[in-house]
Amino acid sequence: MKIIDVDVVVIGGGPAGLAAAIEAKKQGTKKVMIIERDTSLGGILQQCIHDGFGLHRFGKQLSGCEYADNYIEELNTYDIEVAYDTIVVEILKDKTVYAMNKTDGIIEIHPKAIILAMGCRERTRSQAFIWGTRPSGVLTAGTVQRYINIEGYLPGKKAVILGSGDIGLIMARRMTLEGIEVLGVYELMDSPGGLSRNIAQCLVDYDIKMHLSTTVIKTHGNSKLTGVTVAKVDSNRNVIKGTEEYIECDLLVLAVGLIPENELSNQLELDIDPLTRGPIVDDQFMTSMEGVFAAGNVVTVFDLVDYVSLTGEIAGAGAAKYLKNELDLKQEYLPIKSGENVSFVVPQKIRLNNLSEELPLYFRVRNKQEKTEVGVFELENKIYKKRHRVVLPPEMIVEKISTKLIGEINTPLVVSVKEV
Amino acid sequence: MIKNKVINILQNTSDISHYEIGVSVSKEKIVTLTGIVEEWKDVVNIGHLVANVKGVKNVVNDITSKDVNIKEVNNDIEIKATLDKGVKEECDVVIIGAGISGCSIARSLSKYNLNIIVLEKNGDIGEEATKANNGNIHPGFLAKPGTLKAKLNLRGNKLYTQLSKDLDFELKRPGSLVVFHNESDVKKFKVLKFLKKTGLGYFIKSFRQYMKTPGLKWLSAEEVKQKEPNLRGNPLGGFLMTTMGIVEPFEVCYALAENAIANGATFKLNTKVLDIRKTNGAVNEVITNNSVISCETVINCAGVYADEIAKMVDDKFYTIHPRRGAIAIIDKNRKGFLNTPSGVLGRSDRSHNSKGGGASVTPEGNLLWGPTAVETHDKEDKSVEASDLDYILNLGQGVTDQVKKNEIITFFSGIRAADYKEDFIIEASKKVRGFIHVAGIQSPGLAAAPAVGEMVEKIVLKQNRLITKKLNYISTRKRTPIFRDLSRELQDELIKENPNYGRVICRCELITEGEIIDAVNAPIPATSIDAVKRRSRAGMGRCQGGFCGPRVLEIIAKELNIPHTEVTLKGGDSYVLHKESRS
């Protein structure tokens, strides 16, 4: 069995892992290693041939592949080891990492710090509770994207898309361009799940209809999908009897949500936030276990890769500081709480002694609201405010708080969004 | 006499008394029913009512209902196509159906110098009720005393211990726990204990099966709490049937088939029986979509289609009414939450005729809830409806309220092949020499399977006393490596030996490329994504093949040397890919 000692091991070579590894190296970490399960770096970006990436990070519109390439090129200028086609099978609580691949067999890695960057996975048809038979032709949007963009195959002729999240919208356009007839996008909720720009560019431009408060309730066909039943739902998301409609199709594309991939986090028994479904992290993106950091969609599903990279950088820098003993690990944490119309905030807690000049807060609202103000409070004291014309649940909000303002009183921070 | 009793009960049962039902009774006491009713449930109710009339051996229920349209099957064109093709084969025994029963019988008979062909209409073995089963090796306690089921259940359960050693499949015996919450149940179980300990139960017919069931234990409230601390509430006590086992049903089916093959049996997949021809009152030829097979013995293990196969030799004396059962699997995050398949007294709906319905555990440690029991006219109706899941959730909730609906990773259903007597039918045909019925095999069909094989073996031997044993019979079978179960050191060695075991394809269940290649190249090759899943577990985890699906498809295409577009999800025309995007 091969045994390796490293300073930082980064699990996952997608956007979060790339940014984390580079930043850890930049901050003076000697031995950084990325473990990547695929044969190349970039993660899911490899199959994202559409543009819309990098507006925040690089100030221009890039395809997913180009965005990843920027990081991969930078990575190549550093001495960072990448284990390709390698998968982590287990992490022990003493931070021993077991990984494996074809050439080395089982590898036992002893890192001083770990950065978890495994990304997320797609919800399946069972988790969306679609009834009926289980024929072929029911695929998640990411799988369809892989078949079309990477492997060069079309999985059907006539498609129905369930879910109006960004992946569903992107795939509506992609399939149309490839000659698959897209019969409609169906969304359980009463408002779209994806970014407004994607609705305009992927649906409106191609005359694809979006059906809100409507969902797929049943699949038909014992062998190959022959059709689906859709139905309208009421405000409690219950099916309205009599609105059922049969649609003949041979492909049902599921874009019904993403779930942070936390099998390894669970092995470490990290504290998990039920709202984000990812590990609870602090201002350094360090988890409940000292020396174990998390970055990107493992923490919560972000809607822009730019944010994912940013969290990677924070975690990478955090790991470097941890190794240099520059982090105060004793100070009491200050919690950050979700106030009015906020569903979650990342990070969930901070240590004042470890803060740099700015503290970025990532959060989502529960409900759509117009003419609002984001406020960050210490008790009654509003330490930060910003106006937003409109806030929507699918669009993550990022506010950078000047840390000079934090910590006047030793009390939790509360993030609220209110009409003004 | 029987006819009068049947007519009497039909006329005196509300809801159905207004129907005009034709009744005829053969000298073998088989009742044939005809007529038209409003709803399918009436068809089933009438069938059961008549089957329960004393003296009735079985029921051929030809009643139709207005709410369903069952098409008459006509194989004439296909038969002609096979006859025109002119492919002829010969063997001693044809087994129709490669489910758990067919495979067990094939293995039992493969001990002898017999040429055996197993015919399976699907692209894989065990693809019907077998694979959609909850894997319980029932203790035999609940089977109705005096039935064939009851006898074979007890015997089969006992045979599993040795079978699992011989065929290298996983068998656990966690026992089965029933807990109770009211004082009256505590009293009932005290009486049971008394009857068992004193032997008095043998004098009461309805208790005989219970008296014959070994390994029964009575647990106090504390013992229940200690054994299963996560059970809901504070049960007052429990009843533990220690002989209850759990297996992965497909694995058992597959192991039996593989061992039969090692002993010379031939399995023909995608092969559908179209007709059976007789000569001088004995079976002579089986006509399939591929060939005409001459043989001396035909064993009908066709599951939900057993009645239609029996009809081909004019010996249909039972009707199979399909009963759907849905099951839900819980994420393995809950591994260890419950270790004993458990039920709460009074929770599951005992009005139906199949057992089960509770919280079970798979050998891998996933919680398993279900199954339901829904009568359906459609033998292919493997759907799951909202009402099924409601029922399943209710069962699960009885055991624990901690496990939530969103922890379910998948749900599926299978069809039980029930007859109206709700018992197994295993016997040589009284009308056609060489034809053996193995019908009505539903729960506890998996538990009974080894005993079913044994029983049919005896029938075959009785019919032909000249059959001799093979000298080179191989009684054991070793399965291919299961990577995830090995120690890190052994995993490392295995990868060094064959690097394909070093690449993980299914990360949820830790299944390697080597294991998938093994599955595709197995004695019964996995030629579809689901077939790979059943053999290797790839795709059984929480992402349900979202990640590994495309990779498994690629391996199948490569190993079988077929285009990606010809790989199916589950055989037939269930293609995953329509065409190349740039072709």
PDB file of C-alpha atoms in Angstrom, chain A residues 273-410:
ATOM      1  CA  ASP A 273     -26.621  22.454   8.574  1.00  0.00           C
ATOM      2  CA  PRO A 274     -30.070  21.033   7.762  1.00  0.00           C
ATOM      3  CA  LEU A 275     -30.861  24.123   5.697  1.00  0.00           C
ATOM      4  CA  THR A 276     -27.816  24.023   3.415  1.00  0.00           C
ATOM      5  CA  ARG A 277     -27.409  20.234   3.678  1.00  0.00           C
ATOM      6  CA  GLY A 278     -23.676  20.869   3.877  1.00  0.00           C
ATOM      7  CA  PRO A 279     -21.163  21.152   6.719  1.00  0.00           C
ATOM      8  CA  ILE A 280     -21.432  24.153   8.996  1.00  0.00           C
ATOM      9  CA  VAL A 281     -18.429  26.372   8.218  1.00  0.00           C
ATOM     10  CA  ASP A 282     -16.784  29.386   9.778  1.00  0.00           C
ATOM     11  CA  ASP A 283     -15.241  32.486   8.225  1.00  0.00           C
ATOM     12  CA  GLN A 284     -12.277  30.382   6.980  1.00  0.00           C
ATOM     13  CA  PHE A 285     -14.706  27.745   5.621  1.00  0.00           C
ATOM     14  CA  MET A 286     -13.381  25.438   8.292  1.00  0.00           C
ATOM     15  CA  THR A 287     -15.882  22.779   9.394  1.00  0.00           C
ATOM     16  CA  SER A 288     -16.664  21.565  12.889  1.00  0.00           C
ATOM     17  CA  MET A 289     -13.445  19.529  12.790  1.00  0.00           C
ATOM     18  CA  GLU A 290     -10.212  21.480  13.149  1.00  0.00           C
ATOM     19  CA  GLY A 291      -8.101  21.335  10.005  1.00  0.00           C
ATOM     20  CA  VAL A 292     -10.948  20.112   7.827  1.00  0.00           C
ATOM     21  CA  PHE A 293     -12.225  22.743   5.416  1.00  0.00           C
ATOM     22  CA  ALA A 294     -15.035  22.677   2.871  1.00  0.00           C
ATOM     23  CA  ALA A 295     -15.495  24.704  -0.294  1.00  0.00           C
ATOM     24  CA  GLY A 296     -17.994  25.145  -3.098  1.00  0.00           C
ATOM     25  CA  ASN A 297     -21.156  23.120  -3.562  1.00  0.00           C
ATOM     26  CA  VAL A 298     -20.263  20.747  -0.763  1.00  0.00           C
ATOM     27  CA  VAL A 299     -21.189  23.612   1.584  1.00  0.00           C
ATOM     28  CA  THR A 300     -24.326  24.704  -0.184  1.00  0.00           C
ATOM     29  CA  VAL A 301     -25.385  24.716  -3.817  1.00  0.00           C
ATOM     30  CA  PHE A 302     -24.253  28.057  -5.288  1.00  0.00           C
ATOM     31  CA  ASP A 303     -25.800  29.333  -8.490  1.00  0.00           C
ATOM     32  CA  LEU A 304     -22.652  30.895  -9.919  1.00  0.00           C
ATOM     33  CA  VAL A 305     -19.323  29.146 -10.282  1.00  0.00           C
ATOM     34  CA  ASP A 306     -17.652  32.477  -9.469  1.00  0.00           C
ATOM     35  CA  TYR A 307     -18.897  32.137  -5.887  1.00  0.00           C
ATOM     36  CA  VAL A 308     -17.693  28.553  -5.770  1.00  0.00           C
ATOM     37  CA  SER A 309     -14.191  29.698  -6.701  1.00  0.00           C
ATOM     38  CA  LEU A 310     -14.302  32.417  -4.067  1.00  0.00           C
ATOM     39  CA  THR A 311     -15.161  29.951  -1.326  1.00  0.00           C
ATOM     40  CA  GLY A 312     -12.370  27.716  -2.605  1.00  0.00           C
ATOM     41  CA  GLU A 313      -9.925  30.577  -2.186  1.00  0.00           C
ATOM     42  CA  ILE A 314     -11.142  31.273   1.331  1.00  0.00           C
ATOM     43  CA  ALA A 315     -10.808  27.608   2.306  1.00  0.00           C
ATOM     44  CA  GLY A 316      -7.379  27.324   0.653  1.00  0.00           C
ATOM     45  CA  ALA A 317      -6.117  30.402   2.447  1.00  0.00           C
ATOM     46  CA  GLY A 318      -7.692  29.157   5.664  1.00  0.00           C
ATOM     47  CA  ALA A 319      -5.915  25.812   5.406  1.00  0.00           C
ATOM     48  CA  ALA A 320      -2.594  27.595   4.794  1.00  0.00           C
ATOM     49  CA  LYS A 321      -3.118  29.797   7.846  1.00  0.00           C
ATOM     50  CA  TYR A 322      -4.093  26.750   9.878  1.00  0.00           C
ATOM     51  CA  LEU A 323      -0.839  25.022   8.969  1.00  0.00           C
ATOM     52  CA  LYS A 324       1.135  28.110   9.885  1.00  0.00           C
ATOM     53  CA  ASN A 325      -0.715  28.236  13.222  1.00  0.00           C
ATOM     54  CA  GLU A 326      -2.045  31.657  12.310  1.00  0.00           C
ATOM     55  CA  LEU A 327      -5.624  30.829  13.189  1.00  0.00           C
ATOM     56  CA  ASP A 328      -7.044  31.428  16.627  1.00  0.00           C
ATOM     57  CA  LEU A 329      -8.756  28.115  17.350  1.00  0.00           C
ATOM     58  CA  LYS A 330      -9.772  28.987  20.881  1.00  0.00           C
ATOM     59  CA  GLN A 331     -11.940  32.059  20.536  1.00  0.00           C
ATOM     60  CA  GLU A 332     -15.661  31.606  21.048  1.00  0.00           C
ATOM     61  CA  TYR A 333     -17.599  31.556  17.787  1.00  0.00           C
ATOM     62  CA  LEU A 334     -20.148  34.264  17.000  1.00  0.00           C
ATOM     63  CA  PRO A 335     -23.110  32.681  15.203  1.00  0.00           C
ATOM     64  CA  ILE A 336     -24.595  34.239  12.069  1.00  0.00           C
ATOM     65  CA  LYS A 337     -28.323  33.776  11.959  1.00  0.00           C
ATOM     66  CA  SER A 338     -31.015  33.939   9.318  1.00  0.00           C
ATOM     67  CA  GLY A 339     -33.485  36.722  10.021  1.00  0.00           C
ATOM     68  CA  GLU A 340     -36.569  37.862   8.181  1.00  0.00           C
ATOM     69  CA  ASN A 341     -37.004  36.294   4.705  1.00  0.00           C
ATOM     70  CA  VAL A 342     -33.573  34.668   4.779  1.00  0.00           C
ATOM     71  CA  SER A 343     -33.427  30.885   4.386  1.00  0.00           C
ATOM     72  CA  PHE A 344     -29.749  30.364   5.253  1.00  0.00           C
ATOM     73  CA  VAL A 345     -26.445  32.174   5.583  1.00  0.00           C
ATOM     74  CA  VAL A 346     -22.956  30.847   4.876  1.00  0.00           C
ATOM     75  CA  PRO A 347     -20.689  30.987   6.851  1.00  0.00           C
ATOM     76  CA  GLN A 348     -22.772  30.012   9.840  1.00  0.00           C
ATOM     77  CA  LYS A 349     -20.285  31.265  12.434  1.00  0.00           C
ATOM     78  CA  ILE A 350     -17.210  33.485  12.728  1.00  0.00           C
ATOM     79  CA  ARG A 351     -14.211  34.086  14.975  1.00  0.00           C
ATOM     80  CA  LEU A 352     -13.499  37.783  15.223  1.00  0.00           C
ATOM     81  CA  ASN A 353      -9.764  37.223  15.644  1.00  0.00           C
ATOM     82  CA  ASN A 354      -9.504  35.413  12.326  1.00  0.00           C
ATOM     83  CA  LEU A 355     -11.419  37.837  10.124  1.00  0.00           C
ATOM     84  CA  SER A 356      -9.692  39.623   7.298  1.00  0.00           C
ATOM     85  CA  GLU A 357     -10.835  43.065   6.112  1.00  0.00           C
ATOM     86  CA  GLU A 358     -14.008  41.878   4.459  1.00  0.00           C
ATOM     87  CA  LEU A 359     -16.399  39.125   5.411  1.00  0.00           C
ATOM     88  CA  PRO A 360     -18.447  37.801   2.481  1.00  0.00           C
ATOM     89  CA  LEU A 361     -21.888  36.473   3.436  1.00  0.00           C
ATOM     90  CA  TYR A 362     -23.690  34.124   1.038  1.00  0.00           C
ATOM     91  CA  PHE A 363     -27.415  33.715   1.522  1.00  0.00           C
ATOM     92  CA  ARG A 364     -30.764  33.177  -0.142  1.00  0.00           C
ATOM     93  CA  VAL A 365     -34.183  34.651   0.485  1.00  0.00           C
ATOM     94  CA  ARG A 366     -37.247  32.549   1.181  1.00  0.00           C
ATOM     95  CA  ASN A 367     -39.673  34.553  -0.911  1.00  0.00           C
ATOM     96  CA  LYS A 368     -39.594  36.971  -3.779  1.00  0.00           C
ATOM     97  CA  GLN A 369     -39.662  40.556  -2.554  1.00  0.00           C
ATOM     98  CA  GLU A 370     -39.442  43.924  -4.317  1.00  0.00           C
ATOM     99  CA  LYS A 371     -37.862  47.180  -3.123  1.00  0.00           C
ATOM    100  CA  THR A 372     -35.946  45.589  -0.307  1.00  0.00           C
ATOM    101  CA  GLU A 373     -33.041  46.267   1.932  1.00  0.00           C
ATOM    102  CA  VAL A 374     -30.555  43.722   3.193  1.00  0.00           C
ATOM    103  CA  GLY A 375     -29.566  44.451   6.735  1.00  0.00           C
ATOM    104  CA  VAL A 376     -26.976  42.871   9.012  1.00  0.00           C
ATOM    105  CA  PHE A 377     -27.752  43.405  12.670  1.00  0.00           C
ATOM    106  CA  GLU A 378     -26.042  43.090  15.996  1.00  0.00           C
ATOM    107  CA  LEU A 379     -29.141  43.229  18.177  1.00  0.00           C
ATOM    108  CA  GLU A 380     -30.839  46.497  17.125  1.00  0.00           C
ATOM    109  CA  ASN A 381     -27.639  47.853  15.694  1.00  0.00           C
ATOM    110  CA  LYS A 382     -27.630  47.775  11.870  1.00  0.00           C
ATOM    111  CA  ILE A 383     -23.974  47.381  10.903  1.00  0.00           C
ATOM    112  CA  TYR A 384     -24.585  46.938   7.177  1.00  0.00           C
ATOM    113  CA  LYS A 385     -27.346  47.766   4.719  1.00  0.00           C
ATOM    114  CA  LYS A 386     -27.843  47.501   0.996  1.00  0.00           C
ATOM    115  CA  ARG A 387     -30.862  48.151  -1.250  1.00  0.00           C
ATOM    116  CA  HIS A 388     -32.038  45.563  -3.796  1.00  0.00           C
ATOM    117  CA  ARG A 389     -34.718  46.326  -6.390  1.00  0.00           C
ATOM    118  CA  VAL A 390     -35.865  42.721  -6.267  1.00  0.00           C
ATOM    119  CA  VAL A 391     -34.733  39.582  -4.472  1.00  0.00           C
ATOM    120  CA  LEU A 392     -35.595  36.046  -5.657  1.00  0.00           C
ATOM    121  CA  PRO A 393     -35.080  32.652  -3.987  1.00  0.00           C
ATOM    122  CA  PRO A 394     -33.082  31.218  -6.913  1.00  0.00           C
ATOM    123  CA  GLU A 395     -30.625  34.118  -6.952  1.00  0.00           C
ATOM    124  CA  MET A 396     -28.059  33.903  -4.203  1.00  0.00           C
ATOM    125  CA  ILE A 397     -27.137  37.181  -2.556  1.00  0.00           C
ATOM    126  CA  VAL A 398     -23.537  37.974  -1.629  1.00  0.00           C
ATOM    127  CA  GLU A 399     -22.754  40.900   0.636  1.00  0.00           C
ATOM    128  CA  LYS A 400     -19.267  41.840   1.715  1.00  0.00           C
ATOM    129  CA  ILE A 401     -19.251  43.284   5.186  1.00  0.00           C
ATOM    130  CA  SER A 402     -16.405  45.428   6.404  1.00  0.00           C
ATOM    131  CA  THR A 403     -15.123  43.562   9.441  1.00  0.00           C
ATOM    132  CA  LYS A 404     -14.231  46.769  11.244  1.00  0.00           C
ATOM    133  CA  LEU A 405     -17.934  47.130  11.944  1.00  0.00           C
ATOM    134  CA  ILE A 406     -18.344  43.674  13.460  1.00  0.00           C
ATOM    135  CA  GLY A 407     -18.005  42.766  17.075  1.00  0.00           C
ATOM    136  CA  GLU A 408     -18.873  45.984  18.889  1.00  0.00           C
ATOM    137  CA  ILE A 409     -21.123  43.907  21.055  1.00  0.00           C
ATOM    138  CA  ASN A 410     -20.580  40.190  21.571  1.00  0.00           C
TER     139      ASN A 410
END
